[in-house]
mmCIF file of C-alpha atoms in Angstrom:
data_model
loop_
_atom_site.group_PDB
_atom_site.id
_atom_site.type_symbol
_atom_site.label_atom_id
_atom_site.label_comp_id
_atom_site.label_asym_id
_atom_site.label_seq_id
_atom_site.Cartn_x
_atom_site.Cartn_y
_atom_site.Cartn_z
ATOM 1 C CA ASP A 127 286.280 160.189 136.345
ATOM 2 C CA ALA A 128 283.814 162.576 137.973
ATOM 3 C CA GLY A 129 284.350 165.254 135.368
ATOM 4 C CA VAL A 130 284.669 168.950 136.112
ATOM 5 C CA ILE A 131 282.895 169.846 139.340
ATOM 6 C CA GLN A 132 281.415 173.283 139.986
ATOM 7 C CA SER A 133 279.704 174.735 143.004
ATOM 8 C CA PRO A 134 277.258 176.099 143.736
ATOM 9 C CA ARG A 135 274.970 175.069 140.868
ATOM 10 C CA HIS A 136 272.675 177.995 141.503
ATOM 11 C CA GLU A 137 273.349 181.279 143.256
ATOM 12 C CA VAL A 138 270.914 184.090 143.892
ATOM 13 C CA THR A 139 272.324 187.193 145.510
ATOM 14 C CA GLU A 140 271.589 190.854 145.923
ATOM 15 C CA MET A 141 273.418 193.600 144.129
ATOM 16 C CA GLY A 142 276.556 194.634 145.979
ATOM 17 C CA GLN A 143 277.200 191.260 147.552
ATOM 18 C CA GLU A 144 280.336 189.200 147.009
ATOM 19 C CA VAL A 145 279.947 186.020 144.992
ATOM 20 C CA THR A 146 282.468 183.171 144.859
ATOM 21 C CA LEU A 147 282.198 180.395 142.294
ATOM 22 C CA ARG A 148 284.271 177.235 142.663
ATOM 23 C CA CYS A 149 285.695 174.701 140.258
ATOM 24 C CA LYS A 150 287.524 171.400 140.543
ATOM 25 C CA PRO A 151 289.067 170.362 137.204
ATOM 26 C CA ILE A 152 289.449 166.824 135.941
ATOM 27 C CA SER A 153 292.379 165.163 137.673
ATOM 28 C CA GLY A 154 295.532 165.356 135.566
ATOM 29 C CA HIS A 155 294.367 168.239 133.404
ATOM 30 C CA ASN A 156 296.811 171.144 133.332
ATOM 31 C CA SER A 157 294.650 173.912 131.849
ATOM 32 C CA LEU A 158 291.570 175.503 133.379
ATOM 33 C CA PHE A 159 289.185 177.951 131.773
ATOM 34 C CA TRP A 160 286.372 180.170 133.039
ATOM 35 C CA TYR A 161 283.596 181.072 130.593
ATOM 36 C CA ARG A 162 280.381 183.066 130.911
ATOM 37 C CA GLN A 163 277.238 182.441 128.835
ATOM 38 C CA THR A 164 274.389 184.874 128.250
ATOM 39 C CA MET A 165 271.695 184.990 125.606
ATOM 40 C CA MET A 166 272.992 188.283 124.261
ATOM 41 C CA ARG A 167 276.715 187.579 124.129
ATOM 42 C CA GLY A 168 276.866 183.803 123.907
ATOM 43 C CA LEU A 169 279.744 181.886 125.479
ATOM 44 C CA GLU A 170 282.724 184.091 126.290
ATOM 45 C CA LEU A 171 286.152 183.268 127.696
ATOM 46 C CA LEU A 172 286.909 185.177 130.890
ATOM 47 C CA ILE A 173 290.312 183.838 131.948
ATOM 48 C CA TYR A 174 292.432 180.722 131.675
ATOM 49 C CA PHE A 175 295.268 179.103 133.576
ATOM 50 C CA ASN A 176 298.040 176.772 132.474
ATOM 51 C CA ASN A 177 299.724 174.821 135.272
ATOM 52 C CA ASN A 178 297.970 177.054 137.830
ATOM 53 C CA VAL A 179 299.365 180.252 136.280
ATOM 54 C CA PRO A 180 296.950 182.827 134.811
ATOM 55 C CA ILE A 181 297.785 183.229 131.127
ATOM 56 C CA ASP A 182 295.131 185.514 129.683
ATOM 57 C CA ASP A 183 292.598 187.509 131.689
ATOM 58 C CA SER A 184 291.677 189.908 128.898
ATOM 59 C CA GLY A 185 288.134 188.585 128.925
ATOM 60 C CA MET A 186 287.512 189.570 132.530
ATOM 61 C CA PRO A 187 284.949 192.340 132.165
ATOM 62 C CA GLU A 188 285.954 194.585 135.051
ATOM 63 C CA ASP A 189 288.120 194.837 138.117
ATOM 64 C CA ARG A 190 285.167 193.516 140.074
ATOM 65 C CA PHE A 191 286.063 190.104 138.708
ATOM 66 C CA SER A 192 289.035 188.113 139.962
ATOM 67 C CA ALA A 193 290.140 184.492 139.638
ATOM 68 C CA LYS A 194 292.644 182.332 141.438
ATOM 69 C CA MET A 195 294.034 178.853 141.103
ATOM 70 C CA PRO A 196 295.955 178.048 144.286
ATOM 71 C CA ASN A 197 296.620 174.440 143.261
ATOM 72 C CA ALA A 198 296.018 172.007 140.427
ATOM 73 C CA SER A 199 292.681 170.836 141.789
ATOM 74 C CA PHE A 200 290.881 174.042 142.683
ATOM 75 C CA SER A 201 289.992 177.422 141.215
ATOM 76 C CA THR A 202 287.711 180.272 142.225
ATOM 77 C CA LEU A 203 286.038 183.103 140.354
ATOM 78 C CA LYS A 204 285.022 185.994 142.568
ATOM 79 C CA ILE A 205 282.761 188.939 141.807
ATOM 80 C CA GLN A 206 282.853 191.822 144.261
ATOM 81 C CA PRO A 207 280.581 193.754 144.268
ATOM 82 C CA SER A 208 278.067 191.918 142.121
ATOM 83 C CA GLU A 209 275.694 193.739 139.763
ATOM 84 C CA PRO A 210 272.494 192.618 137.977
ATOM 85 C CA ARG A 211 274.344 192.578 134.628
ATOM 86 C CA ASP A 212 276.582 189.827 135.996
ATOM 87 C CA SER A 213 273.616 187.443 135.869
ATOM 88 C CA ALA A 214 274.662 184.576 133.601
ATOM 89 C CA VAL A 215 275.725 180.950 133.592
ATOM 90 C CA TYR A 216 279.400 180.598 134.500
ATOM 91 C CA PHE A 217 281.198 177.528 133.202
ATOM 92 C CA CYS A 218 284.523 176.092 134.185
ATOM 93 C CA ALA A 219 286.342 173.825 131.726
ATOM 94 C CA SER A 220 289.577 171.879 131.888
ATOM 95 C CA SER A 221 291.874 170.263 129.363
ATOM 96 C CA LEU A 222 295.063 168.267 129.012
ATOM 97 C CA MET A 223 295.378 168.453 125.240
ATOM 98 C CA SER A 224 293.209 170.506 122.898
ATOM 99 C CA GLU A 225 289.839 169.184 123.984
ATOM 100 C CA GLN A 226 288.150 171.187 126.710
ATOM 101 C CA TYR A 227 285.591 169.531 128.962
ATOM 102 C CA PHE A 228 282.974 171.655 130.638
ATOM 103 C CA GLY A 229 281.508 171.483 134.096
ATOM 104 C CA PRO A 230 277.751 171.729 134.703
ATOM 105 C CA GLY A 231 277.924 175.483 135.277
ATOM 106 C CA THR A 232 276.761 177.882 137.973
ATOM 107 C CA ARG A 233 273.634 179.866 137.230
ATOM 108 C CA LEU A 234 274.097 183.257 138.891
ATOM 109 C CA THR A 235 271.209 185.633 139.422
ATOM 110 C CA VAL A 236 271.924 189.064 140.875
ATOM 111 C CA THR A 237 268.820 190.983 141.954
ATOM 112 C CA GLN B 235 289.195 190.708 117.268
ATOM 113 C CA LYS B 236 288.559 187.031 116.754
ATOM 114 C CA GLU B 237 285.078 186.251 115.503
ATOM 115 C CA VAL B 238 283.199 183.059 114.832
ATOM 116 C CA GLU B 239 279.958 183.297 112.898
ATOM 117 C CA GLN B 240 277.105 180.805 112.765
ATOM 118 C CA ASN B 241 273.566 180.981 111.474
ATOM 119 C CA SER B 242 271.413 181.031 114.596
ATOM 120 C CA GLY B 243 268.606 179.025 112.982
ATOM 121 C CA PRO B 244 266.459 177.308 113.861
ATOM 122 C CA LEU B 245 267.474 174.729 111.299
ATOM 123 C CA SER B 246 264.730 172.175 110.865
ATOM 124 C CA VAL B 247 265.632 168.762 109.394
ATOM 125 C CA PRO B 248 263.430 165.662 109.023
ATOM 126 C CA GLU B 249 264.419 162.558 110.928
ATOM 127 C CA GLY B 250 266.802 160.371 108.965
ATOM 128 C CA ALA B 251 268.089 163.199 106.777
ATOM 129 C CA ILE B 252 271.505 164.876 106.812
ATOM 130 C CA ALA B 253 271.854 168.002 108.940
ATOM 131 C CA SER B 254 274.500 170.472 107.752
ATOM 132 C CA LEU B 255 275.825 173.081 110.156
ATOM 133 C CA ASN B 256 278.201 175.805 109.036
ATOM 134 C CA CYS B 257 280.681 178.157 110.673
ATOM 135 C CA THR B 258 283.107 180.826 109.484
ATOM 136 C CA TYR B 259 285.960 182.368 111.441
ATOM 137 C CA SER B 260 287.883 185.593 111.059
ATOM 138 C CA ASP B 261 291.358 184.800 112.396
ATOM 139 C CA ARG B 262 293.379 183.146 109.652
ATOM 140 C CA GLY B 263 295.886 181.972 112.257
ATOM 141 C CA SER B 264 293.359 179.693 113.948
ATOM 142 C CA GLN B 265 294.709 176.170 114.305
ATOM 143 C CA SER B 266 292.101 174.050 116.050
ATOM 144 C CA PHE B 267 288.374 173.771 115.438
ATOM 145 C CA PHE B 268 285.737 172.241 117.645
ATOM 146 C CA TRP B 269 282.065 171.386 117.566
ATOM 147 C CA TYR B 270 280.115 171.283 120.814
ATOM 148 C CA ARG B 271 276.517 170.256 121.385
ATOM 149 C CA GLN B 272 274.494 171.984 124.066
ATOM 150 C CA TYR B 273 271.077 170.848 125.224
ATOM 151 C CA SER B 274 268.866 173.461 126.835
ATOM 152 C CA GLY B 275 269.957 174.093 130.419
ATOM 153 C CA LYS B 276 273.039 171.884 130.103
ATOM 154 C CA SER B 277 276.738 172.453 129.566
ATOM 155 C CA PRO B 278 278.507 172.226 126.186
ATOM 156 C CA GLU B 279 279.536 168.698 125.240
ATOM 157 C CA LEU B 280 282.428 168.112 122.849
ATOM 158 C CA ILE B 281 281.417 166.249 119.691
ATOM 159 C CA MET B 282 284.421 166.571 117.406
ATOM 160 C CA PHE B 283 287.584 168.501 116.724
ATOM 161 C CA ILE B 284 289.574 168.959 113.530
ATOM 162 C CA TYR B 285 292.981 170.467 112.793
ATOM 163 C CA SER B 286 293.708 169.672 109.155
ATOM 164 C CA ASN B 287 291.993 170.589 105.924
ATOM 165 C CA GLY B 288 289.559 167.976 104.706
ATOM 166 C CA ASP B 289 287.066 165.675 106.356
ATOM 167 C CA LYS B 290 287.104 163.855 109.664
ATOM 168 C CA GLU B 291 284.460 161.238 110.392
ATOM 169 C CA ASP B 292 283.282 159.866 113.732
ATOM 170 C CA GLY B 293 280.210 157.692 113.591
ATOM 171 C CA ARG B 294 277.290 159.716 112.235
ATOM 172 C CA PHE B 295 279.283 162.958 112.459
ATOM 173 C CA THR B 296 281.643 164.425 109.871
ATOM 174 C CA ALA B 297 283.613 167.623 110.400
ATOM 175 C CA GLN B 298 284.896 169.460 107.353
ATOM 176 C CA LEU B 299 287.586 172.146 107.370
ATOM 177 C CA ASN B 300 288.657 174.541 104.626
ATOM 178 C CA LYS B 301 291.314 176.905 105.973
ATOM 179 C CA ALA B 302 291.626 178.822 102.710
ATOM 180 C CA SER B 303 287.958 179.772 102.928
ATOM 181 C CA GLN B 304 288.047 179.989 106.764
ATOM 182 C CA TYR B 305 285.090 177.663 106.896
ATOM 183 C CA VAL B 306 284.261 174.664 109.036
ATOM 184 C CA SER B 307 281.143 172.526 108.927
ATOM 185 C CA LEU B 308 279.510 169.626 110.735
ATOM 186 C CA LEU B 309 277.393 167.021 108.996
ATOM 187 C CA ILE B 310 275.084 164.771 110.969
ATOM 188 C CA ARG B 311 273.905 161.729 109.044
ATOM 189 C CA ASP B 312 270.724 159.808 109.824
ATOM 190 C CA SER B 313 269.529 162.634 112.090
ATOM 191 C CA GLN B 314 267.665 161.563 115.204
ATOM 192 C CA PRO B 315 265.282 163.554 117.424
ATOM 193 C CA SER B 316 267.932 163.291 120.156
ATOM 194 C CA ASP B 317 270.226 165.389 117.941
ATOM 195 C CA SER B 318 267.937 168.378 118.516
ATOM 196 C CA ALA B 319 270.131 170.869 120.361
ATOM 197 C CA THR B 320 272.242 173.984 119.867
ATOM 198 C CA TYR B 321 275.542 173.323 118.105
ATOM 199 C CA LEU B 322 278.447 175.584 118.963
ATOM 200 C CA CYS B 323 281.459 176.088 116.726
ATOM 201 C CA ALA B 324 284.694 177.081 118.495
ATOM 202 C CA VAL B 325 288.233 177.906 117.406
ATOM 203 C CA ASN B 326 291.573 178.549 119.035
ATOM 204 C CA LEU B 327 294.956 179.749 117.886
ATOM 205 C CA PHE B 328 296.989 176.916 119.335
ATOM 206 C CA GLY B 329 296.746 173.179 119.458
ATOM 207 C CA GLY B 330 297.484 171.383 122.686
ATOM 208 C CA GLY B 331 294.935 173.086 124.888
ATOM 209 C CA ALA B 332 297.128 176.145 125.383
ATOM 210 C CA ASP B 333 294.519 178.717 124.497
ATOM 211 C CA GLY B 334 290.951 179.602 125.354
ATOM 212 C CA LEU B 335 288.247 178.993 122.803
ATOM 213 C CA THR B 336 286.319 181.600 120.827
ATOM 214 C CA PHE B 337 282.762 180.415 120.326
ATOM 215 C CA GLY B 338 280.090 181.235 117.818
ATOM 216 C CA LYS B 339 276.624 181.892 119.182
ATOM 217 C CA GLY B 340 275.407 178.532 117.978
ATOM 218 C CA THR B 341 272.888 177.056 115.574
ATOM 219 C CA HIS B 342 269.645 175.707 116.982
ATOM 220 C CA LEU B 343 268.913 172.379 115.261
ATOM 221 C CA ILE B 344 265.482 170.763 115.322
ATOM 222 C CA ILE B 345 265.035 167.207 114.069
ATOM 223 C CA GLN B 346 261.427 166.611 113.120
ATOM 224 C CA PRO B 347 260.134 163.070 113.760
#
């Protein structure tokens, strides 16, 4: 299996621009998670889906953040407008049972 | 507010010795406990998970859980330089992958050759 796939791997954008991060979970997994990692705050859960349905988005920091999962093999995390404090590594993870498997992450830099 | 606490380290251990990593959690209802390893610039990699009180062994790794004390640990036997990484403790309320994980900030482990 190819594992969780994320794109792009690196994104540099200017403040105010829209950013879209993409994730393809492991085939057959029914849960998908978006996390953000920074030095200050560590690894934080943003939102997760079960069977394509958003279950808990309480970790989404602001209305500027939104996530969708239109089908079992694709999810997006969008930031509009982006701000410098959004700079972080964004991870997508998927699971079938308890164990969550992480993608390689997208390193986002907002200047 | 769910919290997971780890000593940030660095924890320095000589090669061949036992490395002991510790974690405490605040939510007494937590059901599942995970240890991830993260190399610098890489994504977290699952090492072990444990649900029941006691010990669980997998190769050189042993996870220990004490729900009464809200404490979980990871022992690494015969430590190797390749074990040098940040180790993240994570918990969730439900088994079965139905819940997001709450992570500690990790312990930086250094294995000295």
